[in-house]
Tab-separated table of C-alpha atoms in Angstrom:
chain	number	residue	atom	x	y	z
A	1	MET	CA	0.000	0.000	0.000
A	2	GLN	CA	1.148	3.525	-0.813
A	3	TYR	CA	-0.484	6.781	0.203
A	4	VAL	CA	-0.245	10.558	-0.018
A	5	ILE	CA	-1.760	12.820	2.643
A	6	ASP	CA	-2.746	16.395	1.787
A	7	MET	CA	-4.006	18.740	4.509
A	8	MET	CA	-7.049	20.621	3.172
A	9	ASN	CA	-7.165	22.848	6.272
A	10	GLY	CA	-6.020	22.587	9.888
A	11	THR	CA	-8.264	19.630	10.682
A	12	ARG	CA	-9.240	17.897	7.429
A	13	CYS	CA	-6.958	15.767	5.301
A	14	ARG	CA	-7.229	13.958	1.969
A	15	LEU	CA	-5.834	10.409	1.761
A	16	SER	CA	-4.914	9.210	-1.728
A	17	ILE	CA	-4.364	5.472	-1.305
A	18	THR	CA	-3.008	2.964	-3.796
A	19	ALA	CA	-3.520	-0.712	-2.971
A	20	THR	CA	-1.208	-3.079	-4.823
A	21	ALA	CA	-2.528	-5.991	-6.830
A	22	SER	CA	-1.346	-8.256	-4.036
A	23	ASP	CA	-3.244	-6.177	-1.440
A	24	VAL	CA	-6.468	-6.398	-3.433
A	25	LYS	CA	-6.103	-10.132	-3.895
A	26	SER	CA	-5.475	-10.659	-0.170
A	27	PHE	CA	-8.474	-8.615	0.976
A	28	MET	CA	-10.825	-10.204	-1.547
A	29	ASP	CA	-9.626	-13.726	-0.658
A	30	THR	CA	-10.362	-12.959	3.015
A	31	ALA	CA	-13.812	-11.590	2.153
A	32	LEU	CA	-14.616	-14.729	0.161
A	33	ARG	CA	-13.633	-16.943	3.103
A	34	ASP	CA	-16.068	-14.949	5.257
A	35	LEU	CA	-18.814	-15.589	2.676
A	36	LYS	CA	-17.835	-19.157	1.768
A	37	LYS	CA	-21.234	-20.555	2.808
A	38	GLU	CA	-22.806	-18.542	-0.009
A	39	ALA	CA	-20.282	-19.592	-2.645
A	40	PRO	CA	-21.366	-22.324	-5.112
A	41	LYS	CA	-19.080	-25.273	-5.629
A	42	GLY	CA	-16.152	-24.442	-7.881
A	43	PHE	CA	-16.578	-20.664	-7.520
A	44	THR	CA	-13.355	-18.635	-7.952
A	45	LEU	CA	-12.776	-14.930	-7.884
A	46	ALA	CA	-10.509	-15.079	-10.918
A	47	GLY	CA	-13.085	-16.921	-12.997
A	48	ALA	CA	-16.257	-15.153	-11.855
A	49	ALA	CA	-18.224	-13.062	-14.327
A	50	LYS	CA	-18.031	-9.285	-13.777
A	51	ASP	CA	-21.772	-9.100	-13.013
A	52	ASP	CA	-21.757	-12.048	-10.598
A	53	PRO	CA	-23.725	-10.978	-7.446
A	54	LEU	CA	-21.377	-12.896	-5.139
A	55	LEU	CA	-18.316	-11.247	-6.694
A	56	ARG	CA	-19.887	-7.871	-6.025
A	57	ARG	CA	-20.581	-8.759	-2.388
A	58	VAL	CA	-17.017	-9.962	-1.947
A	59	ALA	CA	-15.641	-6.780	-3.528
A	60	GLU	CA	-17.849	-4.550	-1.350
A	61	ARG	CA	-16.776	-6.358	1.791
A	62	ALA	CA	-13.122	-6.240	0.784
A	63	VAL	CA	-13.068	-2.541	-0.093
A	64	SER	CA	-14.828	-1.596	3.151
A	65	HIS	CA	-12.209	-3.442	5.188
A	66	MET	CA	-9.382	-2.162	3.000
A	67	ALA	CA	-10.454	1.478	3.330
A	68	SER	CA	-10.635	1.182	7.122
A	69	VAL	CA	-7.293	-0.613	7.547
A	70	PHE	CA	-5.269	1.468	5.090
A	71	SER	CA	-6.744	4.809	6.235
A	72	SER	CA	-5.907	4.000	9.844
A	73	GLN	CA	-2.410	2.875	8.885
A	74	ALA	CA	-1.707	6.006	6.847
A	75	LEU	CA	-2.954	8.351	9.588
A	76	ARG	CA	-1.013	6.490	12.250
A	77	GLU	CA	2.246	6.634	10.270
A	78	ALA	CA	1.699	10.347	9.618
A	79	ASP	CA	1.000	10.910	13.345
A	80	LYS	CA	-2.498	12.199	12.605
A	81	HIS	CA	-5.285	11.392	15.054
A	82	PRO	CA	-8.789	11.071	13.535
A	83	VAL	CA	-11.790	12.251	15.526
A	84	ALA	CA	-14.294	10.300	13.421
A	85	ARG	CA	-14.277	7.392	10.984
A	86	PRO	CA	-12.743	8.418	7.585
A	87	TRP	CA	-15.183	8.532	4.659
A	88	PRO	CA	-14.922	8.301	0.837
A	89	GLU	CA	-14.353	11.551	-1.025
A	90	ALA	CA	-16.667	10.505	-3.870
A	91	GLU	CA	-20.351	11.067	-3.096
A	92	GLY	CA	-21.269	7.659	-4.465
A	93	GLY	CA	-18.684	5.898	-2.317
A	94	ILE	CA	-15.627	3.918	-3.406
A	95	ALA	CA	-15.636	2.082	-6.719
A	96	LEU	CA	-15.157	-1.676	-6.518
A	97	PRO	CA	-11.741	-3.249	-7.188
A	98	ALA	CA	-10.980	-5.919	-9.762
A	99	TYR	CA	-9.470	-9.128	-8.413
A	100	GLY	CA	-5.667	-9.108	-8.540
A	101	GLN	CA	-5.374	-5.574	-9.980
A	102	GLU	CA	-3.981	-2.355	-8.520
A	103	PHE	CA	-6.708	-0.200	-6.958
A	104	LYS	CA	-6.762	3.527	-6.139
A	105	PHE	CA	-9.240	5.375	-3.929
A	106	VAL	CA	-9.480	8.610	-1.962
A	107	MET	CA	-10.658	9.065	1.647
A	108	LEU	CA	-11.263	12.158	3.754
A	109	ALA	CA	-10.608	12.371	7.481
A	110	ASP	CA	-11.101	14.945	10.232
A	111	VAL	CA	-8.094	14.960	12.538
A	112	LEU	CA	-6.870	16.760	15.627
A	113	PRO	CA	-5.136	20.068	14.860
A	114	ASP	CA	-1.535	20.804	15.781
A	115	ILE	CA	-1.634	22.782	19.036
A	116	PRO	CA	1.472	24.563	20.394
A	117	PHE	CA	1.263	23.498	24.022
A	118	PRO	CA	3.528	25.182	26.586
A	119	ASP	CA	6.442	23.118	27.800
A	120	ASP	CA	5.285	23.571	31.378
A	121	PHE	CA	1.877	24.502	32.797
A	122	SER	CA	3.369	25.432	36.181
A	123	ALA	CA	3.569	29.067	35.051
A	124	LEU	CA	-0.224	29.230	35.481
A	125	ALA	CA	-1.550	30.232	38.904
A	126	LEU	CA	-5.016	28.875	39.663
A	127	GLU	CA	-7.100	30.123	42.571
A	128	VAL	CA	-8.955	27.349	44.399
A	129	ARG	CA	-11.556	28.221	47.030
A	130	GLU	CA	-11.013	26.524	50.348
A	131	PRO	CA	-13.823	24.209	51.468
A	132	ASP	CA	-16.255	26.051	53.737
A	133	ILE	CA	-18.798	23.896	55.492
A	134	PRO	CA	-21.786	25.581	57.166
A	135	PRO	CA	-22.753	23.813	60.406
A	136	ALA	CA	-26.286	23.388	59.051
A	137	GLU	CA	-24.957	21.114	56.284
A	138	VAL	CA	-23.270	18.866	58.841
A	139	PHE	CA	-26.485	18.693	60.894
A	140	ARG	CA	-28.430	17.697	57.776
A	141	SER	CA	-25.853	15.035	56.993
A	142	ILE	CA	-26.156	13.627	60.523
A	143	GLU	CA	-29.942	13.482	60.198
A	144	ARG	CA	-29.622	11.702	56.829
A	145	LEU	CA	-27.406	9.047	58.422
A	146	MET	CA	-29.950	8.658	61.224
A	147	ARG	CA	-32.880	8.341	58.795
A	148	PRO	CA	-33.451	4.584	59.471
A	149	LEU	CA	-34.350	5.466	63.079
A	150	VAL	CA	-36.443	8.542	62.293
A	151	LYS	CA	-40.175	8.122	62.901
A	152	LEU	CA	-42.832	10.049	61.008
A	153	GLU	CA	-46.230	10.764	62.503
A	154	ALA	CA	-49.106	12.499	60.751
A	155	VAL	CA	-49.935	15.942	62.121
A	156	THR	CA	-53.665	15.881	62.886
A	157	ASP	CA	-54.144	19.255	64.525
A	158	ARG	CA	-54.712	22.286	62.322
A	159	ARG	CA	-51.498	24.275	62.373
A	160	LEU	CA	-48.894	25.747	60.063
A	161	PRO	CA	-45.720	23.764	59.240
A	162	ALA	CA	-42.862	24.117	61.699
A	163	ASN	CA	-39.178	23.183	61.843
A	164	GLY	CA	-38.808	19.419	62.089
A	165	ASP	CA	-41.893	18.708	59.919
A	166	VAL	CA	-42.072	17.059	56.504
A	167	MET	CA	-44.360	18.848	54.064
A	168	ASP	CA	-45.940	16.785	51.271
A	169	VAL	CA	-46.837	19.202	48.492
A	170	SER	CA	-47.900	19.243	44.862
A	171	VAL	CA	-46.416	21.899	42.594
A	172	GLU	CA	-47.336	23.228	39.168
A	173	GLY	CA	-45.457	25.950	37.326
A	174	ASP	CA	-46.060	28.027	34.233
A	175	ILE	CA	-44.538	30.971	32.382
A	176	ASP	CA	-47.215	33.178	30.852
A	177	GLY	CA	-49.581	30.203	30.828
A	178	MET	CA	-47.059	27.866	29.196
A	179	PRO	CA	-46.112	24.750	31.192
A	180	VAL	CA	-42.518	24.632	32.382
A	181	PRO	CA	-40.769	21.309	31.616
A	182	GLY	CA	-40.054	19.622	34.909
A	183	LEU	CA	-42.832	21.565	36.619
A	184	LYS	CA	-45.887	20.394	34.670
A	185	LYS	CA	-47.043	18.792	37.903
A	186	GLN	CA	-44.958	17.078	40.506
A	187	GLU	CA	-45.199	15.820	44.031
A	188	MET	CA	-42.543	16.816	46.551
A	189	SER	CA	-41.732	15.894	50.125
A	190	LEU	CA	-39.834	18.717	51.783
A	191	PRO	CA	-38.244	18.048	55.166
A	192	LEU	CA	-37.926	21.258	57.164
A	193	ASP	CA	-34.714	21.645	59.119
A	194	SER	CA	-34.970	20.974	62.811
A	195	PHE	CA	-33.116	24.250	63.359
A	196	ALA	CA	-33.271	27.792	62.018
A	197	VAL	CA	-31.111	28.341	58.923
A	198	GLU	CA	-30.028	31.641	57.382
A	199	ARG	CA	-31.048	31.882	53.714
A	200	ASP	CA	-29.323	33.675	50.861
A	201	GLU	CA	-32.250	35.650	49.453
A	202	GLU	CA	-30.758	35.991	45.953
A	203	THR	CA	-30.137	32.245	45.687
A	204	SER	CA	-33.588	31.521	47.122
A	205	LYS	CA	-35.247	33.304	44.201
A	206	THR	CA	-34.076	30.617	41.762
A	207	ASP	CA	-34.253	27.596	44.087
A	208	LEU	CA	-37.505	25.663	43.565
A	209	SER	CA	-37.506	23.887	46.922
A	210	ARG	CA	-36.873	27.118	48.823
A	211	VAL	CA	-39.648	29.015	47.045
A	212	VAL	CA	-42.056	26.111	47.563
A	213	GLU	CA	-41.042	25.886	51.222
A	214	LYS	CA	-41.670	29.598	51.738
A	215	VAL	CA	-45.163	29.330	50.233
A	216	ALA	CA	-46.100	26.063	51.986
A	217	ARG	CA	-45.009	27.318	55.406
A	218	GLY	CA	-47.977	29.702	55.247
A	219	LEU	CA	-50.540	26.987	54.389
A	220	HIS	CA	-52.707	24.573	56.324
A	221	VAL	CA	-53.197	21.049	54.989
A	222	GLY	CA	-55.494	21.146	51.951
A	223	GLU	CA	-54.843	24.803	51.191
A	224	GLU	CA	-53.339	26.230	48.024
A	225	GLY	CA	-50.943	29.139	47.642
A	226	GLU	CA	-48.926	30.866	44.933
A	227	GLY	CA	-45.328	31.969	44.650
A	228	VAL	CA	-42.906	33.182	42.016
A	229	MET	CA	-39.406	31.972	41.263
A	230	LEU	CA	-36.959	33.042	38.606
A	231	CYS	CA	-36.021	30.306	36.161
A	232	PRO	CA	-32.359	29.556	37.083
A	233	GLU	CA	-29.449	30.366	34.784
A	234	ASN	CA	-28.467	26.702	34.554
A	235	TYR	CA	-31.925	25.591	33.394
A	236	PRO	CA	-31.611	23.275	30.354
A	237	LEU	CA	-33.774	25.433	28.051
A	238	PRO	CA	-31.999	28.797	27.548
A	239	SER	CA	-35.046	30.707	26.278
A	240	LEU	CA	-36.747	30.286	29.684
A	241	ARG	CA	-33.823	31.342	31.877
A	242	GLY	CA	-34.384	34.368	34.060
A	243	LYS	CA	-38.127	34.452	33.385
A	244	PRO	CA	-40.596	34.514	36.309
A	245	VAL	CA	-42.254	31.145	36.921
A	246	ARG	CA	-45.662	31.255	38.598
A	247	LEU	CA	-45.951	28.381	41.062
A	248	LYS	CA	-49.162	26.893	42.411
A	249	VAL	CA	-48.428	25.020	45.644
A	250	THR	CA	-50.828	22.721	47.494
A	251	LEU	CA	-50.007	21.376	50.951
A	252	ARG	CA	-51.363	17.817	50.777
A	253	SER	CA	-50.250	16.527	54.168
A	254	LEU	CA	-47.970	17.282	57.072
A	255	ARG	CA	-45.880	14.877	59.114
A	256	ARG	CA	-43.771	15.351	62.204
A	257	ARG	CA	-40.290	13.854	62.402
A	258	GLU	CA	-39.113	12.250	65.609
A	259	VAL	CA	-35.317	12.248	65.392
A	260	PRO	CA	-33.623	10.366	68.234
A	261	SER	CA	-30.846	12.015	70.191
A	262	LEU	CA	-27.383	11.249	68.900
A	263	THR	CA	-25.896	9.014	71.557
A	264	ASP	CA	-23.420	6.165	71.441
A	265	GLU	CA	-26.349	3.764	71.768
A	266	THR	CA	-28.101	5.359	68.774
A	267	ALA	CA	-24.894	5.227	66.722
A	268	VAL	CA	-24.436	1.523	67.468
A	269	LYS	CA	-27.968	0.801	66.204
A	270	LEU	CA	-26.937	2.416	62.922
A	271	GLY	CA	-23.769	0.338	62.624
A	272	TYR	CA	-21.229	2.831	63.986
A	273	PRO	CA	-18.970	2.208	67.032
A	274	ASP	CA	-20.035	5.438	68.728
A	275	ALA	CA	-21.581	8.867	68.176
A	276	ARG	CA	-18.217	10.458	67.468
A	277	THR	CA	-17.631	8.118	64.519
A	278	LEU	CA	-21.070	8.876	63.080
A	279	LYS	CA	-20.394	12.618	63.349
A	280	ALA	CA	-17.042	12.126	61.625
A	281	LYS	CA	-18.766	10.211	58.811
A	282	ALA	CA	-21.293	13.025	58.364
A	283	TYR	CA	-18.554	15.654	58.330
A	284	THR	CA	-16.443	13.688	55.842
A	285	THR	CA	-19.431	13.229	53.522
A	286	VAL	CA	-20.131	16.970	53.475
A	287	MET	CA	-16.432	17.798	53.119
A	288	ASN	CA	-15.998	15.445	50.142
A	289	ARG	CA	-19.034	16.971	48.450
A	290	CYS	CA	-17.650	20.463	49.060
A	291	VAL	CA	-14.165	19.526	47.803
A	292	LEU	CA	-15.692	18.072	44.638
A	293	SER	CA	-17.664	21.284	44.101
A	294	ARG	CA	-14.523	23.376	44.569
A	295	ARG	CA	-12.665	21.168	42.090
A	296	GLU	CA	-15.389	21.668	39.484
A	297	GLU	CA	-15.141	25.445	40.008
A	298	ALA	CA	-11.357	25.260	39.655
A	299	ASN	CA	-11.638	23.227	36.449
A	300	GLU	CA	-13.881	25.876	34.906
A	301	ALA	CA	-11.426	28.588	35.920
A	302	LEU	CA	-8.556	26.542	34.472
A	303	PHE	CA	-10.325	26.185	31.133
A	304	ARG	CA	-10.595	29.979	30.954
A	305	MET	CA	-6.838	30.399	31.295
A	306	LEU	CA	-5.475	27.514	29.188
A	307	PRO	CA	-3.095	29.066	26.626
A	308	GLY	CA	-4.269	28.680	23.050
A	309	LEU	CA	-7.662	27.150	23.874
A	310	GLU	CA	-9.683	29.950	22.252
A	311	ASP	CA	-7.741	29.571	18.995
A	312	VAL	CA	-8.262	25.812	18.708
A	313	GLU	CA	-9.731	24.786	15.358
A	314	VAL	CA	-12.539	22.260	15.816
A	315	PRO	CA	-13.001	19.472	13.236
A	316	GLU	CA	-16.373	19.816	11.532
A	317	SER	CA	-17.489	16.255	12.254
A	318	LEU	CA	-16.705	16.656	15.961
A	319	GLN	CA	-18.718	19.882	16.113
A	320	ARG	CA	-21.696	18.015	14.632
A	321	ILE	CA	-21.319	15.203	17.171
A	322	PHE	CA	-21.363	17.583	20.139
A	323	LEU	CA	-24.330	19.524	18.740
A	324	ALA	CA	-26.254	16.302	18.102
A	325	GLU	CA	-25.603	15.209	21.705
A	326	TYR	CA	-26.832	18.563	23.026
A	327	MET	CA	-30.055	18.472	21.005
A	328	ALA	CA	-30.650	14.817	21.939
A	329	ASP	CA	-30.343	15.776	25.615
A	330	MET	CA	-32.862	18.579	25.114
A	331	LYS	CA	-35.363	16.261	23.440
A	332	SER	CA	-34.851	13.667	26.161
A	333	PHE	CA	-35.437	16.349	28.812
A	334	LEU	CA	-38.734	17.372	27.205
A	335	ARG	CA	-39.797	13.748	26.793
A	336	ASN	CA	-39.010	12.869	30.413
A	337	THR	CA	-40.890	15.908	31.705
A	338	GLY	CA	-44.026	15.042	29.753
A	339	VAL	CA	-44.275	18.095	27.486
A	340	GLU	CA	-42.595	16.733	24.358
A	341	ASN	CA	-45.824	16.853	22.345
A	342	ASP	CA	-46.885	20.311	23.470
A	343	PRO	CA	-46.771	22.418	20.250
A	344	ARG	CA	-45.392	25.382	22.201
A	345	MET	CA	-42.307	23.359	23.063
A	346	LYS	CA	-41.213	23.181	19.410
A	347	GLU	CA	-40.399	26.882	19.451
A	348	VAL	CA	-38.622	26.535	22.784
A	349	LEU	CA	-36.558	23.627	21.429
A	350	ALA	CA	-35.716	25.503	18.238
A	351	SER	CA	-34.484	28.481	20.262
A	352	SER	CA	-32.152	26.125	22.130
A	353	ARG	CA	-30.252	25.279	18.950
A	354	GLU	CA	-28.347	28.583	18.908
A	355	GLU	CA	-27.092	28.007	22.438
A	356	GLY	CA	-26.464	24.370	21.527
A	357	GLN	CA	-24.141	25.434	18.732
A	358	ARG	CA	-22.253	27.737	21.090
A	359	MET	CA	-21.940	25.087	23.788
A	360	ALA	CA	-21.046	22.403	21.244
A	361	GLU	CA	-18.195	24.562	19.940
A	362	GLU	CA	-16.962	25.316	23.454
A	363	ASN	CA	-17.112	21.688	24.587
A	364	ALA	CA	-15.562	20.479	21.338
A	365	LYS	CA	-12.672	22.945	21.756
A	366	ARG	CA	-12.032	21.681	25.269
A	367	HIS	CA	-12.180	18.080	24.106
A	368	VAL	CA	-9.829	18.695	21.163
A	369	TYR	CA	-7.341	20.562	23.362
A	370	LEU	CA	-7.253	17.872	26.047
A	371	LEU	CA	-7.229	14.940	23.624
A	372	ALA	CA	-4.373	16.470	21.618
A	373	TYR	CA	-2.445	16.963	24.865
A	374	ALA	CA	-3.175	13.374	25.869
A	375	TYR	CA	-1.661	12.092	22.609
A	376	LYS	CA	1.320	14.438	22.903
A	377	THR	CA	2.145	13.280	26.435
A	378	GLY	CA	1.484	9.583	25.801
A	379	ILE	CA	-1.633	9.248	27.970
A	380	SER	CA	-3.497	5.996	27.404
A	381	ILE	CA	-6.356	4.183	29.105
A	382	PRO	CA	-5.891	0.544	30.228
A	383	GLU	CA	-8.335	-1.813	28.527
A	384	LYS	CA	-9.668	-2.958	31.891
A	385	ASP	CA	-10.689	0.632	32.715
A	386	VAL	CA	-12.566	0.940	29.422
A	387	ASP	CA	-14.250	-2.428	30.062
A	388	GLU	CA	-15.342	-1.292	33.517
A	389	GLN	CA	-16.775	1.939	32.138
A	390	VAL	CA	-18.687	0.015	29.448
A	391	ARG	CA	-20.049	-2.333	32.125
A	392	MET	CA	-21.270	0.608	34.221
A	393	LEU	CA	-22.938	2.248	31.214
A	394	ALA	CA	-24.601	-1.053	30.260
A	395	VAL	CA	-25.990	-1.430	33.778
A	396	GLN	CA	-27.353	2.133	33.683
A	397	ALA	CA	-28.977	1.414	30.309
A	398	GLY	CA	-30.406	-1.894	31.575
A	399	LYS	CA	-28.794	-3.913	28.760
A	400	PRO	CA	-26.526	-6.989	28.675
A	401	VAL	CA	-22.868	-5.907	28.633
A	402	ASP	CA	-21.942	-7.856	25.462
A	403	GLU	CA	-24.905	-6.462	23.545
A	404	PHE	CA	-24.209	-2.924	24.752
A	405	ARG	CA	-20.526	-3.170	23.864
A	406	LYS	CA	-21.272	-4.477	20.366
A	407	GLY	CA	-23.564	-1.528	19.748
A	408	MET	CA	-20.868	0.893	20.901
A	409	GLU	CA	-18.294	-0.721	18.615
A	410	GLU	CA	-20.573	-0.572	15.567
A	411	SER	CA	-21.344	3.120	16.146
A	412	ASP	CA	-17.733	4.133	16.933
A	413	MET	CA	-18.868	5.076	20.436
A	414	LEU	CA	-16.310	2.767	22.039
A	415	ASP	CA	-13.446	4.781	20.553
A	416	SER	CA	-15.236	7.974	21.581
A	417	LEU	CA	-15.568	6.697	25.152
A	418	GLU	CA	-11.855	5.912	25.346
A	419	GLU	CA	-10.971	9.336	23.929
A	420	ARG	CA	-13.131	11.094	26.513
A	421	MET	CA	-11.441	9.116	29.250
A	422	MET	CA	-8.080	10.186	27.792
A	423	ALA	CA	-9.236	13.820	27.802
A	424	GLY	CA	-10.214	13.452	31.461
A	425	LYS	CA	-6.748	12.124	32.312
A	426	ALA	CA	-5.174	15.012	30.405
A	427	MET	CA	-7.179	17.495	32.489
A	428	GLU	CA	-5.953	15.811	35.664
A	429	LYS	CA	-2.354	16.041	34.425
A	430	ILE	CA	-2.631	19.746	33.614
A	431	TYR	CA	-4.431	20.470	36.894
A	432	ALA	CA	-1.653	18.732	38.821
A	433	ALA	CA	0.984	20.825	37.005
A	434	VAL	CA	-0.478	24.304	37.568
A	435	LYS	CA	0.309	26.296	40.688
A	436	LYS	CA	-2.673	26.263	43.069
A	437	VAL	CA	-3.399	29.203	45.362
A	438	VAL	CA	-6.013	28.472	48.023
A	439	VAL	CA	-8.244	31.476	48.751
A	440	ASP	CA	-11.036	32.165	51.216
A	441	ALA	CA	-14.606	33.253	50.438
A	442	GLU	CA	-13.380	36.842	49.906
A	443	GLY	CA	-10.670	35.752	47.471
A	444	LYS	CA	-7.779	36.347	49.877
A	445	PRO	CA	-4.942	33.786	49.874
A	446	VAL	CA	-5.056	31.341	52.779
A	447	PRO	CA	-1.677	31.037	54.536
A	448	VAL	CA	-0.089	27.613	54.296
A	449	PRO	CA	0.171	26.051	57.769
A	450	GLU	CA	3.730	25.886	59.046
A	451	ARG	CA	5.099	22.431	59.623
A	452	SER	CA	6.360	21.803	63.122
């Protein structure tokens, strides 16, 4: 096999491939062995008529395999990394080869661009917020661990909800009479803290549970009230963000929680050696959640400072993949919230496409940058890690692992999964290299404790 690679732009290349007569013969012989059950006795490729249906099937199978193998080989030798399966340049596909004769064809491929990475990312200084854990969060975590011992009793006297109660409510929301996906009608059980908690009023305006709690606290069982929340900025449908959502809240029932005192005896009933250990578990759970949140914030900040990221050229096929994923998520969101067939949702979905294109480009740039860095630094993913990820995805999808894996292989999703895992490892490598400055809630650097 011989080939010539021409770069058409920074991410698309043209592969002119010449398969020798020996190559063609080998691939067609292999294809015939795969189809031998269909071959009549005495059938030979050399002696078959040009219009023989079996010869055509053999040639089609051979050229498909040949195009895949030789394209991959050429790109690998040229140190080009494809982001999607190469495709024929000709609109009608690749012509069929003749047995034992030289064969030429042309393929196109979208590849990762050349990115001038810095030799060392340690020149970057990244601010990371220190974990700050409000005592109320720890108390909630303790109560969650004690949930198996918590008793609920229906409140029979006519009174307003109080701290320590659980409010069972139904909620409906609309924007100018249009149902809000996720709020068409839902039932909620809201446990009220057993203690007074300070609320951030600005955050409360966009927090559904807080707005519902505020309304329901003023209701008796069976009564209905109204409240208004602002559609949050992270809501999946961009055209609804920031708009006022009118909420209709009904308090269906009220229950009182009886939470036992946290003693060593109580802790033992829950499987802990003593109360101190249970408290430590609650604190660690909240701390881990806070650390993870701070890491996500730091990752976003790091993306904003990565040198050269904004100038990354995104392969066209990868942009389409990310946009298709975004729109599929939007459709799934509407379907799961029960408003997919509402004619008003078509306009809402259409308006999401513009944001989808922006987000697809941004996410594709990040992916390209990290994947290119992964290849440059030799990052790879062990096969066992890929297998474990496939197993987890199959379980989530409720499908047999072998069947799920086969589907991923046929759709190129297995390679995509491995590449995304590589990109994740690349992010970890860059994050570990940058200089981290821990700051407090006001953005002031936190002194490093002196070692004794």
